[in-house]
Short mmCIF file of C-alpha atoms and ligand atoms in Angstrom, two decimals:
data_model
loop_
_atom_site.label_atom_id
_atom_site.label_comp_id
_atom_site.label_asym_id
_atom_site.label_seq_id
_atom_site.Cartn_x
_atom_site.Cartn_y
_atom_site.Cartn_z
CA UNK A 297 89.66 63.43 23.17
CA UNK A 298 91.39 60.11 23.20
CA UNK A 299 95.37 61.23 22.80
CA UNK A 300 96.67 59.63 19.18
CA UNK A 301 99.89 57.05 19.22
CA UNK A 302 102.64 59.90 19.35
CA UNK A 303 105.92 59.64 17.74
CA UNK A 304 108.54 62.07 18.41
CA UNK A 305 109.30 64.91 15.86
CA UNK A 306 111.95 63.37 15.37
CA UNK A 307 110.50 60.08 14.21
CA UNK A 308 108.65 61.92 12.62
CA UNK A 309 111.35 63.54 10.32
CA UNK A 310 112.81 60.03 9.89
CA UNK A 311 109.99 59.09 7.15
CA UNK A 312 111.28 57.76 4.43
CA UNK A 313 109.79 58.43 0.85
CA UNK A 314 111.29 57.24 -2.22
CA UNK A 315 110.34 59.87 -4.55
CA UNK A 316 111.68 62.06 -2.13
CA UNK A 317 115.38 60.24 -1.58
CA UNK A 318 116.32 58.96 -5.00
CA UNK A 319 115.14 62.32 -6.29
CA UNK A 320 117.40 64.30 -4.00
CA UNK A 321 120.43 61.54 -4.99
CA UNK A 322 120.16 62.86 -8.57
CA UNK A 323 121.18 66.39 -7.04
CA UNK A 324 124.41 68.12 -6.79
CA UNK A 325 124.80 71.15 -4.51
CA UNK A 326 125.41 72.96 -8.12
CA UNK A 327 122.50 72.27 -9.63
CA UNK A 328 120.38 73.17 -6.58
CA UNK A 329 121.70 76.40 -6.41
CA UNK A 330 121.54 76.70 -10.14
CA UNK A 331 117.71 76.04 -10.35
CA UNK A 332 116.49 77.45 -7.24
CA UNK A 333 118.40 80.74 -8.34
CA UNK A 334 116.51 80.74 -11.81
CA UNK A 335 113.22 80.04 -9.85
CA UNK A 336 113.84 83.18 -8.26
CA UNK A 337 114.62 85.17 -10.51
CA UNK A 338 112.17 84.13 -13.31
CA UNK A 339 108.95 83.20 -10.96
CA UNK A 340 109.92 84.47 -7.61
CA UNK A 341 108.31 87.79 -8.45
CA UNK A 342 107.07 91.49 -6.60
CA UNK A 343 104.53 88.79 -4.74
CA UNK A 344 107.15 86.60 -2.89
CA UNK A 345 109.20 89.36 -2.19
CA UNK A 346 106.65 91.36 -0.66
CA UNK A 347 105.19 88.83 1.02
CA UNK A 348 108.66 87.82 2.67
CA UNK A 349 109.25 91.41 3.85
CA UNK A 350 105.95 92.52 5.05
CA UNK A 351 105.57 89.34 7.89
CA UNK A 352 106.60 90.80 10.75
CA UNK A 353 106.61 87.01 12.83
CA UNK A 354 103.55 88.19 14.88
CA UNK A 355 102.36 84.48 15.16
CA UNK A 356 98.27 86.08 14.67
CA UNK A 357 98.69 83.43 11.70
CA UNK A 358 99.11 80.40 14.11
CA UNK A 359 96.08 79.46 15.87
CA UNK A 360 94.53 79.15 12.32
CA UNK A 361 96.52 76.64 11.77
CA UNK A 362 95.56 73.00 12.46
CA UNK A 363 99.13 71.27 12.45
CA UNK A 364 100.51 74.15 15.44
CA UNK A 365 97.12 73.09 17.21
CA UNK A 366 97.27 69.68 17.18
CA UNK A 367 101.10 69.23 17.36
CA UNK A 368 100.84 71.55 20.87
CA UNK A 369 101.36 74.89 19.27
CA UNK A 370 104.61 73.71 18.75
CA UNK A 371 106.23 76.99 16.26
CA UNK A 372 107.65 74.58 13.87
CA UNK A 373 104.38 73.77 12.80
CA UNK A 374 103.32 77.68 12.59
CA UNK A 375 102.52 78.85 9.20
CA UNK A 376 105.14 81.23 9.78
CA UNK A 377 107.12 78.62 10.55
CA UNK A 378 107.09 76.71 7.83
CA UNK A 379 107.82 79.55 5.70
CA UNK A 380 111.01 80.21 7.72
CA UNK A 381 112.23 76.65 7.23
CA UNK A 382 111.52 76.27 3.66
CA UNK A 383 111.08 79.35 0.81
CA UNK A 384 111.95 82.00 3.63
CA UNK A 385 115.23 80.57 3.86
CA UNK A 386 115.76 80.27 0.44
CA UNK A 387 115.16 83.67 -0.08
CA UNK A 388 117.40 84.68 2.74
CA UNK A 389 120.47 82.34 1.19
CA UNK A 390 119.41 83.57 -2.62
CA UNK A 391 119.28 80.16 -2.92
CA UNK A 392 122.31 78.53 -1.94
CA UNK A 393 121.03 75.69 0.52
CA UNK A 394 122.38 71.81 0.50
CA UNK A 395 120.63 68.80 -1.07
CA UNK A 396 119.71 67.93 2.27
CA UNK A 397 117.67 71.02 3.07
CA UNK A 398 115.36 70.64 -0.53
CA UNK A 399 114.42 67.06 1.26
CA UNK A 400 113.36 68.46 4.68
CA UNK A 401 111.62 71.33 2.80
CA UNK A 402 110.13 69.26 0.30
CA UNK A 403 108.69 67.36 3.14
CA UNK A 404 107.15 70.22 5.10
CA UNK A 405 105.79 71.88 2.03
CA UNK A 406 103.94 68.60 0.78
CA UNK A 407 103.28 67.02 4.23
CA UNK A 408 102.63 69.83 6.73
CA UNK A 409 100.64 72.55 4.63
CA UNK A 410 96.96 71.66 3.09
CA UNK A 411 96.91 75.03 1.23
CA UNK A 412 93.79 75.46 3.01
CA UNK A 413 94.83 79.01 3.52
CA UNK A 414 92.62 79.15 6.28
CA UNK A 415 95.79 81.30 8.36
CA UNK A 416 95.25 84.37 5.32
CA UNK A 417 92.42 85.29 6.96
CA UNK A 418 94.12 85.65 10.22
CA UNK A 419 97.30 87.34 9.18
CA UNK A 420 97.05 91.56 9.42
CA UNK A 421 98.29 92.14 6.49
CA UNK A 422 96.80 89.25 4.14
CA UNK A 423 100.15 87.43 3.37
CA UNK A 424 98.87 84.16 1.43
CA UNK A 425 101.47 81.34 2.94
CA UNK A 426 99.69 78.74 0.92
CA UNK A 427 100.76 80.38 -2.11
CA UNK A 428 104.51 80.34 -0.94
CA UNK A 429 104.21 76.40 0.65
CA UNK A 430 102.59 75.89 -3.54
CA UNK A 431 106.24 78.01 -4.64
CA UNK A 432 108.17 75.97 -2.76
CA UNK A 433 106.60 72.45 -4.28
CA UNK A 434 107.33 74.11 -7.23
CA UNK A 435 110.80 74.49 -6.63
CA UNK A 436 110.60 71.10 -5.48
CA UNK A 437 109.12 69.64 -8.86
CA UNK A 438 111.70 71.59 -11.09
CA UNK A 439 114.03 69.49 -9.29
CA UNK A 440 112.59 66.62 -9.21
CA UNK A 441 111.89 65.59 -5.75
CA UNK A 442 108.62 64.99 -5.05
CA UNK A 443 106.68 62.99 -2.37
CA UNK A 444 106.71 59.11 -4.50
CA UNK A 445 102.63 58.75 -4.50
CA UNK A 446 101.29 62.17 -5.68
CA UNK A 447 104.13 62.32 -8.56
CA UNK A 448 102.47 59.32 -9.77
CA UNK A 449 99.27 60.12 -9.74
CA UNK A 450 100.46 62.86 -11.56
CA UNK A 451 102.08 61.01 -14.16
CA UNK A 452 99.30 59.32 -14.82
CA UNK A 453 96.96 61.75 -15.26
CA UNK A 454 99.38 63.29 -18.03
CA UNK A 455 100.15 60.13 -19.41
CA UNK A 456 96.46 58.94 -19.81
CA UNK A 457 95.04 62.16 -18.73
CA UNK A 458 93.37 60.71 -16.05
CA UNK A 459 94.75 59.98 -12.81
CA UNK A 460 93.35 56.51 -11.57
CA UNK A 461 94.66 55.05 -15.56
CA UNK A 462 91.09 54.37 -16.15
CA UNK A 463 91.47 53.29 -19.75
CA UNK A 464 88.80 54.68 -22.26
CA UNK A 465 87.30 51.40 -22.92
CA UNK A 466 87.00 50.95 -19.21
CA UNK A 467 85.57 54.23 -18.91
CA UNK A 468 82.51 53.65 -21.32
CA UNK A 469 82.02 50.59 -20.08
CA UNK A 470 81.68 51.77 -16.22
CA UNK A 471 79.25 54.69 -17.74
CA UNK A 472 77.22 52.10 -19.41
CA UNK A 473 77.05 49.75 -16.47
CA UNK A 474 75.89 52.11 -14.16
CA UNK A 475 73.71 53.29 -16.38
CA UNK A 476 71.85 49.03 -16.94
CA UNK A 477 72.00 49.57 -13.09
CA UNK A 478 70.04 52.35 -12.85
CA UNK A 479 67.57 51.17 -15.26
CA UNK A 480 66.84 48.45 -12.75
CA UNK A 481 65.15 51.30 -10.80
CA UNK A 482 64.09 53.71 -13.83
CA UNK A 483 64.14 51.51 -17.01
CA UNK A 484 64.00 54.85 -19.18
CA UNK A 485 66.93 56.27 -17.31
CA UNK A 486 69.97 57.18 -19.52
CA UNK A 487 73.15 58.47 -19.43
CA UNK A 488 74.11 59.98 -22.55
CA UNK A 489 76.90 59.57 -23.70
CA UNK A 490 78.47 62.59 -26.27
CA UNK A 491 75.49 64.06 -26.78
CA UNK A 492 76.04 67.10 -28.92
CA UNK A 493 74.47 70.65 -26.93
CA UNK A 494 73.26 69.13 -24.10
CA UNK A 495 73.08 71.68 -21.21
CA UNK A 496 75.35 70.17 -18.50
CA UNK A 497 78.67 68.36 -19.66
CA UNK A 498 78.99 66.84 -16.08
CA UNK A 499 82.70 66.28 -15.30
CA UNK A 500 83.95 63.69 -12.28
CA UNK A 501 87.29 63.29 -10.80
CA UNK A 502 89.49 59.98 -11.96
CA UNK A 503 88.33 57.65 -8.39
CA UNK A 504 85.25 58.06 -9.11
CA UNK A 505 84.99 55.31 -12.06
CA UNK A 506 87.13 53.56 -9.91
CA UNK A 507 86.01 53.20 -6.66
CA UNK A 508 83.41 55.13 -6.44
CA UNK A 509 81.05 54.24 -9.41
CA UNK A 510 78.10 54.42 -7.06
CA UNK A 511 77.81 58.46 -7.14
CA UNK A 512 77.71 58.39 -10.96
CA UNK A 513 74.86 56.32 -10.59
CA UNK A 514 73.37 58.61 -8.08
CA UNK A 515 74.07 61.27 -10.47
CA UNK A 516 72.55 59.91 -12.79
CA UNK A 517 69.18 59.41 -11.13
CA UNK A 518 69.45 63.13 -9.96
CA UNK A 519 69.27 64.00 -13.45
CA UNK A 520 66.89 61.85 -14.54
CA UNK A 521 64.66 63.28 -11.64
CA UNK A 522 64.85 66.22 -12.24
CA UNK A 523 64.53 66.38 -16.10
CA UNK A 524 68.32 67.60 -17.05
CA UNK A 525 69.68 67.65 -20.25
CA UNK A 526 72.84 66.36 -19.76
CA UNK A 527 75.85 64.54 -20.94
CA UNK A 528 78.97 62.40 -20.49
CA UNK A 529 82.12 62.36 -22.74
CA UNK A 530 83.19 59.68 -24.14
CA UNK A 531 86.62 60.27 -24.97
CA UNK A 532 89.58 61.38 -22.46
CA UNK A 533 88.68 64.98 -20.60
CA UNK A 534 86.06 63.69 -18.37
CA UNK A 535 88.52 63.60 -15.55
CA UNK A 536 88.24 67.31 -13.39
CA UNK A 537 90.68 66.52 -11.25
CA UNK A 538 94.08 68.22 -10.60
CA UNK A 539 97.04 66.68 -8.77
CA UNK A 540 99.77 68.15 -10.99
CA UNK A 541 98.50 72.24 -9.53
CA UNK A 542 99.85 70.55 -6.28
CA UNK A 543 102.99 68.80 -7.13
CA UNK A 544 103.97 72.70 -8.79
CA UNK A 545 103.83 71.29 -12.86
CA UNK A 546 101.90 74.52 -13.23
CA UNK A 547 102.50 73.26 -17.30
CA UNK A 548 100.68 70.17 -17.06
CA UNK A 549 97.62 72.12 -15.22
CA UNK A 550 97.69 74.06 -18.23
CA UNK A 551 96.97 71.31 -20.87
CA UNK A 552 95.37 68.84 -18.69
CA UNK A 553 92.60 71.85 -18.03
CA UNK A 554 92.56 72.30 -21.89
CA UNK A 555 91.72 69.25 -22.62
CA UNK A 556 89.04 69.33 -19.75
CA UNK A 557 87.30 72.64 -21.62
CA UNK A 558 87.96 71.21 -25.49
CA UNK A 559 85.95 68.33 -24.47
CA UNK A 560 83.00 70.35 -23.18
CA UNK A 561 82.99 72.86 -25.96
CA UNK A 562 83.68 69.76 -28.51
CA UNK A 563 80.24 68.79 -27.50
CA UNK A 564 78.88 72.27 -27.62
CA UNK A 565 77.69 71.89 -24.15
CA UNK A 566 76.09 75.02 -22.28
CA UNK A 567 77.99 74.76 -18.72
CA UNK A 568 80.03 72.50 -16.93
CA UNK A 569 78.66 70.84 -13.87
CA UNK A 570 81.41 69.28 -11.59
CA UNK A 571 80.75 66.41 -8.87
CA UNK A 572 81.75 67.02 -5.15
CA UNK A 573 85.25 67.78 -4.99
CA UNK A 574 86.75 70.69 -3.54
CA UNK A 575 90.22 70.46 -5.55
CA UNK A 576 89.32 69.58 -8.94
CA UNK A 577 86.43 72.67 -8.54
CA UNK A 578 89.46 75.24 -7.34
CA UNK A 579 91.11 73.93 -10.28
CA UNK A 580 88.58 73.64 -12.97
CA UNK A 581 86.98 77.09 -11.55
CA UNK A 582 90.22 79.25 -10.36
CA UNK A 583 93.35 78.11 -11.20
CA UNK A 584 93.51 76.23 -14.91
CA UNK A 585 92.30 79.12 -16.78
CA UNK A 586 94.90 81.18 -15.15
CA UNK A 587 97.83 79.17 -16.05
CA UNK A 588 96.21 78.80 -20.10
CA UNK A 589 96.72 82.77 -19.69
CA UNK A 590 92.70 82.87 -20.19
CA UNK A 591 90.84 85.19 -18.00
CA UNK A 592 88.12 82.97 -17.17
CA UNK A 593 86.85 79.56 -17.95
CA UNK A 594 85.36 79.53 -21.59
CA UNK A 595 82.19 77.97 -20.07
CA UNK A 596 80.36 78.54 -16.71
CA UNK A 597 81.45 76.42 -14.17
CA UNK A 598 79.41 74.90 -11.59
CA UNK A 599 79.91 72.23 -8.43
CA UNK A 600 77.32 70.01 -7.44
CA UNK A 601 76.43 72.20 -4.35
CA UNK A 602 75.28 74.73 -6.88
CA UNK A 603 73.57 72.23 -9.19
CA UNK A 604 71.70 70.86 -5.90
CA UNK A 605 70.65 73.89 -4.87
CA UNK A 606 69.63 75.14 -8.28
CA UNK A 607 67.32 72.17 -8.22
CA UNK A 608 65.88 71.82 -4.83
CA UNK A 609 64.78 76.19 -5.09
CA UNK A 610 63.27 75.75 -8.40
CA UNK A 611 61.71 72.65 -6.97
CA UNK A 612 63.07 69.87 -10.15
CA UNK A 613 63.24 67.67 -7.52
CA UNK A 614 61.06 67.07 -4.41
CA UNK A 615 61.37 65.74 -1.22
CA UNK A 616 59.96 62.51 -0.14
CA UNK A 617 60.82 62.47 3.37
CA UNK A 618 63.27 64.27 4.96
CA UNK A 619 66.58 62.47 6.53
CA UNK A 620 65.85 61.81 10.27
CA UNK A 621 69.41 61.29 11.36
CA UNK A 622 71.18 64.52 12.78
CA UNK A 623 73.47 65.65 10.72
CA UNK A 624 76.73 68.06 10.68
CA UNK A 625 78.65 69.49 7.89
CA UNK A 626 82.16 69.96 7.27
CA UNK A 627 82.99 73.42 5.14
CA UNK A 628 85.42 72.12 2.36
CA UNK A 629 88.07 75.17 2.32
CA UNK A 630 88.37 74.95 -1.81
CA UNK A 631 84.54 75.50 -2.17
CA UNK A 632 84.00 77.47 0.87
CA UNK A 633 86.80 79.93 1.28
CA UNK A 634 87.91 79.46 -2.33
CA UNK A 635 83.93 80.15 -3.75
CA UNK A 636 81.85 81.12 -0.73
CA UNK A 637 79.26 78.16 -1.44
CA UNK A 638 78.52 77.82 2.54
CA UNK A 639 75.29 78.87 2.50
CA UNK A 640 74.20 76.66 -0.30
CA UNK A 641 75.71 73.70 1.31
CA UNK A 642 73.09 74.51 4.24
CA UNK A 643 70.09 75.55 1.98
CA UNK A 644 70.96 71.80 0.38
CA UNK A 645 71.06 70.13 3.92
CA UNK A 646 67.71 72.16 5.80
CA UNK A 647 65.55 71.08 2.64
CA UNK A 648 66.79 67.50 2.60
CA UNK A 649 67.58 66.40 6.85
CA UNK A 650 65.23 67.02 9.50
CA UNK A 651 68.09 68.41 11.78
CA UNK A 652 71.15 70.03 11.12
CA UNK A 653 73.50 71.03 13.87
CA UNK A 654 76.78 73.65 12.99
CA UNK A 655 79.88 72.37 14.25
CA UNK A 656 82.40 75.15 15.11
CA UNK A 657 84.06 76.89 13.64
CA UNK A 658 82.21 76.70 10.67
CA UNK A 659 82.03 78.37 7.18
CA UNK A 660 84.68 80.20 5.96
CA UNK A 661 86.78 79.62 9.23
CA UNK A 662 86.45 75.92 9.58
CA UNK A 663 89.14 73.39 10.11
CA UNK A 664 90.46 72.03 6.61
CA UNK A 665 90.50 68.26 6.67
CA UNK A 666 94.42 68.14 6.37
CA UNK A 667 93.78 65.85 3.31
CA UNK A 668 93.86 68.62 1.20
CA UNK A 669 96.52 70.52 -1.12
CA UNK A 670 97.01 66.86 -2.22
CA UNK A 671 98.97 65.99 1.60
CA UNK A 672 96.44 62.79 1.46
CA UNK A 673 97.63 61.85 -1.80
CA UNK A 674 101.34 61.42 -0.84
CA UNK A 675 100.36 58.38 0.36
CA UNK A 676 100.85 55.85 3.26
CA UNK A 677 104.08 57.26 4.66
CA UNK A 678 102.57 60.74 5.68
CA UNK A 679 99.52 59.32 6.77
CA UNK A 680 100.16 59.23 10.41
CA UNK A 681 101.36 62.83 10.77
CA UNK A 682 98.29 63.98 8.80
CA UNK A 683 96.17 61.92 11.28
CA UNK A 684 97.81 63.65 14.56
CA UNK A 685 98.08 66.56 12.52
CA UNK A 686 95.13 67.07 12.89
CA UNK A 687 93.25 66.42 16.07
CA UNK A 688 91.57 69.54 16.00
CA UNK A 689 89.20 68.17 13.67
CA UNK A 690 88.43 65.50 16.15
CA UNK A 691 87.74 67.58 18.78
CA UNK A 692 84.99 69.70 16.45
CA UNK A 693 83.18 66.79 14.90
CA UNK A 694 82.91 65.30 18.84
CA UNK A 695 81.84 68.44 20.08
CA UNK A 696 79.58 68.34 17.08
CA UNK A 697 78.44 64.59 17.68
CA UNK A 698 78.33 65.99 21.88
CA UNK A 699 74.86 67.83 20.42
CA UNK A 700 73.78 64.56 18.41
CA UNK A 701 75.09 64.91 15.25
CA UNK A 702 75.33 61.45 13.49
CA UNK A 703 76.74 61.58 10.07
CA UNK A 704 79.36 64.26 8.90
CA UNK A 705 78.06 65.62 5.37
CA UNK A 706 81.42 66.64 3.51
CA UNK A 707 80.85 67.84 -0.16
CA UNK A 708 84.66 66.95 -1.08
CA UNK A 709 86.44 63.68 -1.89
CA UNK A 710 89.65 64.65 -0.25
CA UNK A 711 87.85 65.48 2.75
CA UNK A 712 85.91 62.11 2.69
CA UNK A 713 89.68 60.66 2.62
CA UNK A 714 90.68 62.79 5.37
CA UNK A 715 87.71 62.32 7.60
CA UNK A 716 86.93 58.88 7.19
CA UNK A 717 90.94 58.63 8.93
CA UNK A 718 90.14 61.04 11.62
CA UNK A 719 86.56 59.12 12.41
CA UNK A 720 88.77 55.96 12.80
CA UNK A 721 92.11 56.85 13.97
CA UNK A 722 90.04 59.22 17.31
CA UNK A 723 86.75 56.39 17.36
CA UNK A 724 84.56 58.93 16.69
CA UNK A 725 81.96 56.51 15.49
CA UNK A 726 80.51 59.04 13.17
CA UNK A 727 79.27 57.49 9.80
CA UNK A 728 80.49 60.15 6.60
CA UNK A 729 78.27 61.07 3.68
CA UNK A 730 78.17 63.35 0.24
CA UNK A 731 75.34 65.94 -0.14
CA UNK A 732 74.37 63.55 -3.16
CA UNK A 733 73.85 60.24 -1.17
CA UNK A 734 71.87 62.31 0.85
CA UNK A 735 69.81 63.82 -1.87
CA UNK A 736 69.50 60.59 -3.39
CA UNK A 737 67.86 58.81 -0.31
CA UNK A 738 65.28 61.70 0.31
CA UNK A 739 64.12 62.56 -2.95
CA UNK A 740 61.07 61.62 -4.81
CA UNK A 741 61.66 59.37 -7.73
S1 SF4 M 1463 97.69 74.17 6.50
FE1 SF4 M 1463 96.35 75.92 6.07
S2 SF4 M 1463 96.46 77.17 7.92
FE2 SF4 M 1463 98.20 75.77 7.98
S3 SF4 M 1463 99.90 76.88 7.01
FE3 SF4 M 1463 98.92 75.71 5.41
S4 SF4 M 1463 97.46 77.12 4.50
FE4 SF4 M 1463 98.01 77.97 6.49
S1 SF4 M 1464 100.15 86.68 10.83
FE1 SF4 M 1464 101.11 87.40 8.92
S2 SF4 M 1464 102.65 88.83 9.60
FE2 SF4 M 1464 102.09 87.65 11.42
S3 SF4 M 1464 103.54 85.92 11.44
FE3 SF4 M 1464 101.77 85.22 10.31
S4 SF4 M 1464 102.25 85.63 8.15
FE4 SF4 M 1464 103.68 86.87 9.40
S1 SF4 M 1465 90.30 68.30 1.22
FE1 SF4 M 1465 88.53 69.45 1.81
S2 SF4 M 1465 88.96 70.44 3.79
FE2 SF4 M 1465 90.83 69.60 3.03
S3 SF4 M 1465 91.84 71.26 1.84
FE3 SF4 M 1465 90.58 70.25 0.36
S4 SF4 M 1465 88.65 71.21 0.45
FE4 SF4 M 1465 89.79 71.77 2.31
#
């Protein structure tokens, strides 16, 4: 594998971030130690503690992780590591550390760690370092330094609550475009729009109106295929996605997902059927309820891997002719080690491609993307350290393109981000699809 433009670690430290500097110049050494103290005290519960306690710095956890990989198993990298040289110290100080050390670990818990807790599953005793990298943004957000690019995407999502500031005018109107589209093809073909007790309320993360318009489309044909009863929102809550449970504003999760479920059971609607993201279905599925101190979601929630599957075994759709390019599939970590949906994912791919060949590690233990745990969305000035970060990934979709593997199927948008960089940035020359585009092309219509 082609080595990637290196820059020293300590180059690599040097990046600068505004959200990051001018929210560390609003700090005193006071007020650090103030809040971090009360963090402690009031969230820093049994679960830090004993996690804290119980590692015993085997270094088992390492090899899981991409960033120690690709960076030459170099420790600082380790997820032990980076516990050390953020919350670990923290703990070990009772939270007296500088200005100066918030910035560096504000860095290495947005930057370095994808939550992909793919390293739980190696550690002997289970110790979930994702969960203390997600304390530590926490931390982080209480005071007020946070990477520049996810806090606004954050911001926007609670000021407009959605993240791309798709205005609900502009919403409609890309519903209703797509939809004339589509009637090119189908001139019956609707999407409905609010309507009252349909069976899916189908839910899409904020790019997708925006950049992306062409899988709502696709959607959209998918439904009509198949005979759904289904619906789109009109009004603001149509946006599943979640950058706020990864900047720590565990608060904003809270009413953002409210509004998400208010608009479904506004409409009456029987489930809630998500498009292919990996985040927005960990929060939507796992994590929003939680922090509304509900038990589980008030309606069943389903991602599109389900919903394809569903349709393909009780044959709604049919196939027209199967894909004859070799395919490969990455294992998004949210929907894979978060829901256990890998086998779906390949029931999906052997009924719609011709050949299908595992890259490896796969399933539960694949590589994450390092997109994820919303490290892609803190923009331009991390981008090159995810890239290296990550040249483990290179090296399994070569291996994987080695055996004749042509397009990398990745049922995620943050993994579409973080592949379509790791395609370019190592020439893989691999071309990157959704299960839906797929699905789309090979279906009977
Ligand atoms: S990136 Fe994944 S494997 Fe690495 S420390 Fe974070 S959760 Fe663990
Ligand atoms: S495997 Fe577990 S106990 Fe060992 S260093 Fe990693 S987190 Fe600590
Ligand atoms: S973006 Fe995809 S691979 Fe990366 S953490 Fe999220 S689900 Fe995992």
């Amino acid at each position: 594998m082609k080595a990637p433009a290196e820059k020293s670690f300590e180059e690599k430290k040097k990046i600068h971030d505004k959200g990051i500097e001018e929210g560390a110049a609003q700090l005193t050494q006071e007020k650090v130690h103030q809040v971090v103290q009360q963090m402690l005290s009031a969230e820093g519960g049994a679960r830090l503690k004993a996690y804290i306690e119980t590692c015993s710095h085997c270094g088992l956890c390492s090899e899981a992780c991409h960033y120690y990989l690709s960076n030459d198993n170099n420790p600082i990298y380790s997820p032990a590591g980076k516990v050390k040289q953020t919350i670990g110290e923290i703990v070990k100080k009772k939270g007296k550390v500088s200005v100066d050390f918030i910035k560096e670990a504000c860095e290495i818990s947005f930057t370095e760690c994808n939550l992909c807790r793919r390293c739980v599953m190696y550690c002997p005793f289970g110790i979930d370092v994702a969960y203390m990298m997600l304390f530590m943004r926490r931390i982080c957000h209480k005071l007020g330094v946070v990477p520049q690019y996810i806090q606004d995407t954050a911001h926007s999502h609670s000021a407009t609550l959605n993240q791309m500031w798709v205005k609900e005018d502009e919403w409609i109107d890309t519903l209703q475009w797509q939809e004339e589209e589509a009637q090119d093809e189908f001139p019956d073909l609707r999407i409905p729009i609010e309507k009252e007790g349909a069976d899916i309320f189908y839910s899409v993360i904020g790019p997708e109106p925006k950049f992306r318009a062409q899988l709502i489309y696709q959607m959209a044909v998918i439904m009509y295929a198949s005979g759904a009863d289904w619906t789109m929102p009109a009004t603001p809550g149509w946006d599943n996605s979640d950058m706020c449970m990864y900047t720590g504003d565990v608060e904003m999760v809270a009413r953002l997902k409210k509004v998400h479920f208010e608009t479904a059971m506004r409409l009456k609607n029987k489930r809630i059927v998500m498009g292919e993201c990996g985040h927005a279905f960990r929060s939507v599925h796992d994590v929003g309820n939680r922090f509304l101190g509900w038990k589980m979601a008030p309606l069943p929630v389903v991602h599109a891997i389900e919903f394809y599957y569903e349709l393909l075994r009780d044959r709604k759709i049919r196939i027209k002719n199967k894909l004859s390019q070799p395919v490969t599939f990455h294992d998004p970590c949210n929907i894979v080690r978060g829901r256990g949906l890998h086998e779906m994912g390949r029931y999906v791919i052997n009924e719609t491609c011709k050949t299908f060949i595992e890259m490896h590690p796969n399933r539960e233990h694949n590589f994450c993307c390092a997109a994820g745990g919303g490290v892609i969305n803190c923009g331009p000035p991390f981008r090159n350290k995810r890239v290296t970060g990550n040249r483990v990934k290179a090296d399994q979709l070569a291996e994987a393109k080695k055996k004749g593997a042509e397009i990398v199927i990745a049922p995620c948008h943050n993994c579409h981000g973080g592949l379509e960089d790791i395609i370019k940035h190592y020439e893989l020359g691999m071309e990157l699809k959704f299960l839906g585009d797929i699905l789309y092309e090979v279906m009977e219509k």
